[in-house]
XYZ file of C-alpha atoms in Angstrom:
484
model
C 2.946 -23.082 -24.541
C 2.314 -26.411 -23.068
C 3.350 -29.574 -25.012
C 0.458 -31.945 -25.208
C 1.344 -35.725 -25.038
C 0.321 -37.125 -28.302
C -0.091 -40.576 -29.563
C -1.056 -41.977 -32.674
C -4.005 -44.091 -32.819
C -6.398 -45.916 -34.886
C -9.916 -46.206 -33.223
C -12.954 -48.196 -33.895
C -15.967 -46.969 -35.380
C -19.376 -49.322 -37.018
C -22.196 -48.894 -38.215
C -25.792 -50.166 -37.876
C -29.405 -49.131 -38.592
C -32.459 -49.101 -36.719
C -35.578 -47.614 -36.766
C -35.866 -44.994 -33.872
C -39.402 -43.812 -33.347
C -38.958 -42.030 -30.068
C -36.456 -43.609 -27.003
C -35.894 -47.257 -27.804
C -33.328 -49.285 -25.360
C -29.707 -48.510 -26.600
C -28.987 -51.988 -28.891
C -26.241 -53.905 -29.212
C -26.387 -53.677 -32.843
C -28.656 -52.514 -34.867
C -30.328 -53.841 -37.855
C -30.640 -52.988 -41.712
C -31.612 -50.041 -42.959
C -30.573 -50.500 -46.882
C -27.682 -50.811 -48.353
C -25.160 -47.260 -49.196
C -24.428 -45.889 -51.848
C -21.983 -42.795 -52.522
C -22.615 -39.328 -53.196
C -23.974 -37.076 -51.018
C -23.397 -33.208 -49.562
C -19.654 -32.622 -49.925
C -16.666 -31.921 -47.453
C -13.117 -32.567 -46.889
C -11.990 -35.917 -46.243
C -11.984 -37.543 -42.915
C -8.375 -37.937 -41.927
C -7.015 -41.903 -40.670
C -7.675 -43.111 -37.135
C -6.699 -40.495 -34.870
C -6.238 -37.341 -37.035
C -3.997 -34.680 -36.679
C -3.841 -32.714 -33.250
C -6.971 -30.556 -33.069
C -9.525 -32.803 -33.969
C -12.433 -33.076 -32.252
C -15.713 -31.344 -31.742
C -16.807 -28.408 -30.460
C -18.957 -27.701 -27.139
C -22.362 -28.506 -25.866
C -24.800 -26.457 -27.119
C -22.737 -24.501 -29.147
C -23.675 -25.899 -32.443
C -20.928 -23.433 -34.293
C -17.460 -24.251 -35.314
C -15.850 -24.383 -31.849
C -11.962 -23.551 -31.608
C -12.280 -19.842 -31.765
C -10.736 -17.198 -29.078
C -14.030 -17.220 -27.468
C -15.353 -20.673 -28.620
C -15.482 -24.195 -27.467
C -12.233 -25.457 -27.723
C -11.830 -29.043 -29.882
C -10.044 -32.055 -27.998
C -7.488 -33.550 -29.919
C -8.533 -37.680 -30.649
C -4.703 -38.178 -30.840
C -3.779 -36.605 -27.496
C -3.218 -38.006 -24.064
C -3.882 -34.758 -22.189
C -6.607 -32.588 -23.586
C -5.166 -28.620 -24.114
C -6.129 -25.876 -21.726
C -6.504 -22.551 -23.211
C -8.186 -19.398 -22.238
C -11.306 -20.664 -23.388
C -11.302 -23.619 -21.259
C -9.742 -21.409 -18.574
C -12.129 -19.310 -18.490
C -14.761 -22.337 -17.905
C -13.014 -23.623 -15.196
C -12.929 -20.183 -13.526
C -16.494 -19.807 -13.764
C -17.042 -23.015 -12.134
C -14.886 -22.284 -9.453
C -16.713 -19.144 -8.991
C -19.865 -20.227 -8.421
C -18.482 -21.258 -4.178
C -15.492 -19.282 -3.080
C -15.528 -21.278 0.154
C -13.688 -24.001 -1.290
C -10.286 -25.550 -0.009
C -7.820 -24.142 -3.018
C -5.355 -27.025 -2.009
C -7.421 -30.011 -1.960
C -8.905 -32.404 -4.245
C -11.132 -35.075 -3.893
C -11.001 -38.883 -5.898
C -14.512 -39.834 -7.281
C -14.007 -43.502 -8.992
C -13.345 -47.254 -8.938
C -10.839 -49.904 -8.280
C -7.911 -47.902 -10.177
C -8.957 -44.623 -8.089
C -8.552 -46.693 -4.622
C -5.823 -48.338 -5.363
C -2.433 -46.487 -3.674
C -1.025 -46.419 -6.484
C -2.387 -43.431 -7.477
C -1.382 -40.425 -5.790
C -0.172 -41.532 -2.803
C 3.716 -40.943 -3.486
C 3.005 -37.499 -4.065
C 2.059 -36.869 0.005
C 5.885 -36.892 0.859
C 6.801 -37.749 4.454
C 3.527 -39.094 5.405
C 4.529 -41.665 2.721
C 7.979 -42.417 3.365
C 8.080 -46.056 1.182
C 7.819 -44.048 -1.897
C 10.294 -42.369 -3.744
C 9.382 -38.988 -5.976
C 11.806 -39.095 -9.117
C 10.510 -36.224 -11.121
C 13.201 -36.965 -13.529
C 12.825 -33.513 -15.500
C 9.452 -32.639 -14.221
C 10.828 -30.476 -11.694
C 8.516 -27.487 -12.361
C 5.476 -29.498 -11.048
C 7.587 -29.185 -7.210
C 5.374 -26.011 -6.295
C 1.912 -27.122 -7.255
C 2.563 -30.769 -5.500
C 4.068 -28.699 -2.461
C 0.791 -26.773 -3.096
C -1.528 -29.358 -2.551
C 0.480 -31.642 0.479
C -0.524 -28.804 2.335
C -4.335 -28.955 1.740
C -5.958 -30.562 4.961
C -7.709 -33.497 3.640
C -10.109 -34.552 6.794
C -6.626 -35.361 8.822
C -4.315 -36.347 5.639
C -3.065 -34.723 2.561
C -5.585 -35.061 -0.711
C -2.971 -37.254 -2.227
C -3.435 -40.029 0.177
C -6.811 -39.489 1.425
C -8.727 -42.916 1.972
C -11.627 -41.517 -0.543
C -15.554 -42.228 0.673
C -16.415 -41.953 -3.117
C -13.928 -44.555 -4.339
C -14.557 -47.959 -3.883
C -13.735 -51.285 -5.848
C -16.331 -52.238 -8.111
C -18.329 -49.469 -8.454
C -19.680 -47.590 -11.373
C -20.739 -43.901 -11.875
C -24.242 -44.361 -10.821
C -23.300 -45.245 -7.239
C -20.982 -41.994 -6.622
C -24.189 -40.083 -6.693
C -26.999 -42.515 -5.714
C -28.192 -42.603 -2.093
C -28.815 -39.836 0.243
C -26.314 -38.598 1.394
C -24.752 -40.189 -1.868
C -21.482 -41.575 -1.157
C -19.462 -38.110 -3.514
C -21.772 -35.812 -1.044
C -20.195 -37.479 1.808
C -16.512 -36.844 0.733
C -17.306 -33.497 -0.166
C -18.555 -32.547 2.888
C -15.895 -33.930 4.793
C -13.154 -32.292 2.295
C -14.584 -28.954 0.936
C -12.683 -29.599 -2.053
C -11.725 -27.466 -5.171
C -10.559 -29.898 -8.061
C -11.841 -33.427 -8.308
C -10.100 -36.326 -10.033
C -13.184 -38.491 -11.897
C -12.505 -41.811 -13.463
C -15.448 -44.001 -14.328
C -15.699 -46.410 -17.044
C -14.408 -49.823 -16.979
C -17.159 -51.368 -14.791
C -19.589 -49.184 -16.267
C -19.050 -51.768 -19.175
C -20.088 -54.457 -17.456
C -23.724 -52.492 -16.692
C -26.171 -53.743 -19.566
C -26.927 -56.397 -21.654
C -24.337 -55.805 -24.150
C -21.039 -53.052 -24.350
C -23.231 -51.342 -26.720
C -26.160 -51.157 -24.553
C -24.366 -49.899 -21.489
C -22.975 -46.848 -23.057
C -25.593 -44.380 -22.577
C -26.505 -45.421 -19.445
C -22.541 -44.423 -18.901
C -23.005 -41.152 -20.796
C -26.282 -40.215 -18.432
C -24.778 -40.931 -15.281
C -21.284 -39.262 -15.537
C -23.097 -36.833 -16.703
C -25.126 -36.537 -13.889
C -21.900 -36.967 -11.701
C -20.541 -33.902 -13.257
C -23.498 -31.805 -13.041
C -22.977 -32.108 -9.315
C -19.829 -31.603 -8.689
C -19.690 -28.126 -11.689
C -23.081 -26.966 -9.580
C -21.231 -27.108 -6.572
C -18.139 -25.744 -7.658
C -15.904 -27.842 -7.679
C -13.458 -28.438 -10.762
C -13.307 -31.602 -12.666
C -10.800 -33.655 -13.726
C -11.884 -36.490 -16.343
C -10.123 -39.359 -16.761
C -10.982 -42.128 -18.884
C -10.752 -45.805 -18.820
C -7.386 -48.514 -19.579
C -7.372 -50.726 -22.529
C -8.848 -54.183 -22.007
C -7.170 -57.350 -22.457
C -9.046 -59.377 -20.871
C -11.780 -60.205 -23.396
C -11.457 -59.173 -27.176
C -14.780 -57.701 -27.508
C -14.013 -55.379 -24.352
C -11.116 -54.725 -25.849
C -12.731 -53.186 -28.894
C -15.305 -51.411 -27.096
C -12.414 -49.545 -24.675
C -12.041 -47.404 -27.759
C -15.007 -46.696 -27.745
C -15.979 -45.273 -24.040
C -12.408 -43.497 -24.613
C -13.936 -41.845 -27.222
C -17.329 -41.144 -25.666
C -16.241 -39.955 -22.163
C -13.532 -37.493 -24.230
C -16.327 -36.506 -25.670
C -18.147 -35.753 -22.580
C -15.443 -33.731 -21.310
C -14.831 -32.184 -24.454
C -18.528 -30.583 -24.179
C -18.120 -29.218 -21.073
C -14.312 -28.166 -21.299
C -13.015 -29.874 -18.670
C -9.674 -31.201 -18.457
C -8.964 -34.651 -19.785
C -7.332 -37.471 -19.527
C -6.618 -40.576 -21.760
C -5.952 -43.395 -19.939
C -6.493 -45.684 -23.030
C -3.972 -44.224 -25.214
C -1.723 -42.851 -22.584
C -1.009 -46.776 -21.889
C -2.307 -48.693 -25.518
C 1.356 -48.671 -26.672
C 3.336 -49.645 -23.379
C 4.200 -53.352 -22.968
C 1.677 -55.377 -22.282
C -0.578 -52.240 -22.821
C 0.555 -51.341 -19.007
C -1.720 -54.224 -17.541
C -1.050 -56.227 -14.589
C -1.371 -60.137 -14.149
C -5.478 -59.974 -14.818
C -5.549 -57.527 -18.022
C -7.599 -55.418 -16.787
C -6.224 -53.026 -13.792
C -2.937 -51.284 -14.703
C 0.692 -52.240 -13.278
C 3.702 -50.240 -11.694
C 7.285 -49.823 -12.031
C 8.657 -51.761 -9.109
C 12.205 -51.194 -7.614
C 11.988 -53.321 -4.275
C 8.294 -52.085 -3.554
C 6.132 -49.958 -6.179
C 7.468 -47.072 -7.045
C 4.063 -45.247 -8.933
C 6.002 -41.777 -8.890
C 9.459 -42.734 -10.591
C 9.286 -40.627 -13.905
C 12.177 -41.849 -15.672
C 11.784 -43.647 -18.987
C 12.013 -46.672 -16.847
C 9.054 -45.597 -14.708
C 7.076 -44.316 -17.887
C 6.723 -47.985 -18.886
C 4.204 -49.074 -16.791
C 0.074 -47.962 -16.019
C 0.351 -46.065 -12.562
C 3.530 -44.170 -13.316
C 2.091 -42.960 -16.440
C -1.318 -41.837 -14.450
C 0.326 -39.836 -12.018
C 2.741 -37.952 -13.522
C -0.534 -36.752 -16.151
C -2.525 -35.918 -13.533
C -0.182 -34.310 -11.487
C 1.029 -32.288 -14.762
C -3.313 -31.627 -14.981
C -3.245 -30.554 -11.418
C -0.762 -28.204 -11.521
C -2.428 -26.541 -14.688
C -5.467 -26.080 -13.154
C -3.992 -24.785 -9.890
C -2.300 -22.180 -12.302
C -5.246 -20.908 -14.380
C -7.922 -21.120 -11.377
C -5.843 -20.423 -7.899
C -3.474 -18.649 -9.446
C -5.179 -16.916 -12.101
C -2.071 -17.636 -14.474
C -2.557 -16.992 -18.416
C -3.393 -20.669 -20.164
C -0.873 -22.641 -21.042
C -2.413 -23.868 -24.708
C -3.076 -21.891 -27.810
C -6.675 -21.929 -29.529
C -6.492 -24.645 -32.051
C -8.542 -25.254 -35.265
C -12.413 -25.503 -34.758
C -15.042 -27.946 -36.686
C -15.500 -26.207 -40.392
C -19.090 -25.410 -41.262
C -22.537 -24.516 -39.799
C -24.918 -27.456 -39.786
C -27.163 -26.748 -42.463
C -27.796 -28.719 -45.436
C -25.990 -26.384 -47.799
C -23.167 -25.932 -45.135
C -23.032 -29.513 -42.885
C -20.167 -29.863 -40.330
C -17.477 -31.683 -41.476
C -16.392 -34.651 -40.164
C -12.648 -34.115 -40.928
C -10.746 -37.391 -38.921
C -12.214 -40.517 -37.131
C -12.670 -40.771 -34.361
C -15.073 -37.708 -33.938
C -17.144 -35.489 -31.693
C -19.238 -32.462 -31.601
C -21.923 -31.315 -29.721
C -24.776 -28.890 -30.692
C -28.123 -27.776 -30.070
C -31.159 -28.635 -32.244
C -32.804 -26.364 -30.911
C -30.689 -23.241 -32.730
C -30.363 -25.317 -35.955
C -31.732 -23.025 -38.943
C -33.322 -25.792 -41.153
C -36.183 -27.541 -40.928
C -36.809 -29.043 -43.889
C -37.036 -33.208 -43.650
C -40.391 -34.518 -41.788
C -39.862 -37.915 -42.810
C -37.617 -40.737 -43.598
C -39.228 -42.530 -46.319
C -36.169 -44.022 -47.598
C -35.492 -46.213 -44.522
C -39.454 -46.743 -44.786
C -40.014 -44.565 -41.719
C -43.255 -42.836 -40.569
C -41.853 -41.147 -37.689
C -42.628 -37.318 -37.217
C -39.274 -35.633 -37.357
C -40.019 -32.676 -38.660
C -38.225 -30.840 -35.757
C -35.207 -28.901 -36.509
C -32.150 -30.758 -38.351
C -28.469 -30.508 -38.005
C -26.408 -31.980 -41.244
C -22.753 -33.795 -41.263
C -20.850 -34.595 -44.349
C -18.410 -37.860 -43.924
C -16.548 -38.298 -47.121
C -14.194 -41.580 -46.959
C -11.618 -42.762 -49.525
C -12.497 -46.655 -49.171
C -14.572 -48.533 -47.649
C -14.747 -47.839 -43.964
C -16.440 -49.276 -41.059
C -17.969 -46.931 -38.604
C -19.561 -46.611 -35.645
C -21.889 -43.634 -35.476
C -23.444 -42.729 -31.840
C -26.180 -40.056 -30.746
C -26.155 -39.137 -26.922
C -28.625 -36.755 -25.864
C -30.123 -36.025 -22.103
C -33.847 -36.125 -20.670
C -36.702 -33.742 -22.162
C -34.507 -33.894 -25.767
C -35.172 -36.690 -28.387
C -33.469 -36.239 -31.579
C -32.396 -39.421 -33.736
C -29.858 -40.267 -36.338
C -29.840 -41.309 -39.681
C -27.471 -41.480 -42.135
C -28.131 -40.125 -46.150
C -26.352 -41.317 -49.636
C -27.388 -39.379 -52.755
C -28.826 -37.018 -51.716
C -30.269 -34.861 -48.486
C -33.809 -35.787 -48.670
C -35.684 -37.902 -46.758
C -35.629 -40.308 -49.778
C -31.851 -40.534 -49.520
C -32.000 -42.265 -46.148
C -30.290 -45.562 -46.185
C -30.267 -45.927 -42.025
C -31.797 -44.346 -38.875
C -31.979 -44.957 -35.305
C -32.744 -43.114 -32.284
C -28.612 -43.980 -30.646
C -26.626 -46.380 -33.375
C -25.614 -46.478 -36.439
C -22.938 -49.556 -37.264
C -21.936 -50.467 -41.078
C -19.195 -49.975 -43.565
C -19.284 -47.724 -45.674
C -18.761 -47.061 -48.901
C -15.892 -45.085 -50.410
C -17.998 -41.379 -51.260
C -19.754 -39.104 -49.569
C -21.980 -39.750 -46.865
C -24.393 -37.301 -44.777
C -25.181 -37.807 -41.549
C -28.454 -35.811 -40.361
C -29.521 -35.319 -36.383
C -33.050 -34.765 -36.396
C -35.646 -33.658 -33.879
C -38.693 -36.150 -33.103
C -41.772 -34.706 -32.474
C -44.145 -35.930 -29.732
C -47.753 -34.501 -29.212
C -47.080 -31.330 -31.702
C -43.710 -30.305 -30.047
C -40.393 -31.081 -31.525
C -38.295 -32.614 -29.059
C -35.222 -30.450 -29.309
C -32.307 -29.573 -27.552
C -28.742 -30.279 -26.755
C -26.575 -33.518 -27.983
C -23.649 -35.122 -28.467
C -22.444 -37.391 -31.589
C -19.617 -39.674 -31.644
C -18.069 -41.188 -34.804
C -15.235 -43.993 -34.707
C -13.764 -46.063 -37.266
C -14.549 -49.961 -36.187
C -11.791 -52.315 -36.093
C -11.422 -55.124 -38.663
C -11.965 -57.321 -36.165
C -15.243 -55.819 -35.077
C -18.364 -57.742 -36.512
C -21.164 -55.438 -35.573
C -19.155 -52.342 -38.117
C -19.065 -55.294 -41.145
């Protein structure tokens, strides 16, 4: 079995309401819907920040409890590295399948500044890099899968220090795929690649109006990204984004895409990485000089492949030893057809209904189902957050059940054709009962009881809008307004 790298964590999470009558722009917080009150459908209690390793949600479109032999496998909140069992083996094979033709020892780097940077990666390539010095420091059973991949041709160099077309410094997720030919068709045409190493998110911030606001612009275009590269089969890597410290709201909100693009991954069962908590507790949270682009261990000149505790202090060291350890497990269980490392772990308890919700069991959370397979069907209107909207479209229920007052940030992510909104119950799991609702964001403290969260199909022209989403829950920080 493969150790995961855990870390304990406390993330944020608010809480807002907003009336969602169809699409609305994603806000930056959302106003009023009534004040909560405890008491409504029952489940266990969701765990501190973080959880215990397991937590998570299960896959897109699934809808069912997730974690199973055969089932969507859960992503641990608390974990740097997400697990890789046979279920998520098994995904990645299938990708893989779908073009044989491609290079089994080379991958390509889709990202921004922190992917072009050298380094990450480079000190893996060996003599063609002879500044940097490869202390595996205890690692040593990665050797075979780096020696694996130096000898992937990589358009003239290795893959590890291959000048990247779809990598450039300032660039968000929208641009790897915009343009024709889009800047990731270029590089994988000129690489035939295998694996991919994706890591989008920091300037992807900086894309709307507000933090808030550019999240699901975010969530549509790496998923877009992704699409690509899985139709073209080519294996994913996820990472996600560093902590901020250059701005104190950023720095809030870093949680929060963490949370998100796990999520994202999580859905499709691709391997993950955390960059955020992978670095949260180093000194100076592993930034350099400008808080926002991670440092390296430096013994003369960089060193970003020295392993040693030393070397573990700092942002790039960190990086590359988890993706190398992510390369070399996905080499195994797709070249090499190995057995997966990971054992299934515990899936999200119940089955969506109103009598049986899914339980939201830690913060922060995520699960992705389907409306479209959801059994009930029983609210058509909010009346309680004085709505008028048709959403008598299928429902899927969550029960939330929190010891003390807690703020939260609730989030709905769903793709184009699908329109299903949130809203969030007390007391009851009527219609009458709601005391919030909005089409993406839901940010407010709650109360210490029982709380149901309900994701509801709108329905346009006579046809409920159904289909596939994603929610996100995270506990806010004290420090974060928008949650109080």
């Amino acid at each position: 079995m493969r150790l995961l790298l855990v870390t304990v964590l406390g993330l944020t999470a608010a809480c807002s309401s907003d009336e969602g009558t169809g699409k609305q722009p994603a806000a930056g917080g959302a106003s009023s819907g009534g004040a909560s009150s405890g008491g409504a459908s029952s489940g266990g209690q969701a765990g501190q920040s973080g959880g215990s390793a397991g937590t998570g949600g299960g896959a897109a479109g699934s809808g069912g409890s997730g974690g199973t032999a055969d089932g969507p496998t859960r992503y641990p909140a608390n974990a740097v590295t997400s697990p890789v069992n046979e279920h998520v083996a098994k995904r990645l094979r299938a990708i893989a399948s779908l073009d044989a033709s491609r290079k089994p020892d080379v991958f390509m780097k889709v990202g921004d500044s922190h992917t072009v940077s050298k380094n990450l990666m480079y000190c893996f390539a060996g003599p063609s890099q002879p500044s940097y010095q490869l202390e595996l420091a205890g690692n040593d059973a990665l050797l075979p899968s780096i020696q694996h991949f130096r000898k992937g041709s990589a358009a003239g160099t290795t893959p590890f220090d291959r000048a990247s077309l779809a990598a450039v410094v300032g660039k968000s997720a929208s641009w790897a795929t915009a343009g024709s030919p889009s800047p990731m068709s270029q590089e994988l045409g000129a690489l035939n690649p295998r694996f991919a190493l994706v890591s989008y998110g920091t300037n992807d911030m900086q894309m709307g109006v507000t933090f808030a606001s550019a999240l699901w612009p975010f969530h549509e275009n790496l998923s877009k990204l992704l699409d690509q590269l899985e139709s073209s089969g080519v294996v994913p890597i996820v990472a996600g984004l560093l902590p901020r410290g250059d701005d104190a709201t950023a720095a809030l909100w870093a949680e929060v895409y963490d949370v998100v693009t796990r999520g994202i991954a999580e859905g499709r069962q691709l391997p993950y990485l955390s960059m955020y908590l992978g670095t949260k507790d180093l000194p100076k949270q592993g930034l350099a000089g400008d808080n926002l682009h991670g440092n390296v261990y430096v013994a003369g000149s960089s060193q970003p492949c020295v392993f040693t505790s030393a070397g573990l202090a700092f942002s790039y060291n960190v990086r590359n030893l988890t993706s190398m350890q992510q390369l070399d497990v996905v080499k195994r269980v797709v070249v090499d057809t190995e057995q997966a490392p990971d054992a299934t772990v515990p899936g999200t308890s119940g089955t969506g209904t109103s009598a049986d919700p899914f339980v939201v069991d830690a913060l922060p959370f995520t699960h992705h189902a389907n409306t479209d397979a959801a059994p009930d069907d029983a609210i058509e209107v909010y009346a309680g957050c004085g709505s008028t909207a048709d959403e008598s479209g299928p429902e899927q229920y969550y029960t939330l059940v929190v010891s003390e007052p807690t703020p939260i940030r609730a989030m709905l992510f769903d793709r184009e054709g699908v329109d299903v909104d949130l809203h969030l119950l007390s007391g009851g799991t009527t219609g009458a009962a709601c005391k919030a609702r909005h089409d993406r964001l839901i940010e407010r403290t709650l109360p210490a009881g029982a709380h149901t969260f309900v994701v509801d199909s709108f329905v346009a022209s006579g046809k409920a809008q159904s289909g596939e989403y994603m929610l996100a829950i995270t506990r806010c920080a004290p420090t974060d307004a928008a949650c109080q």
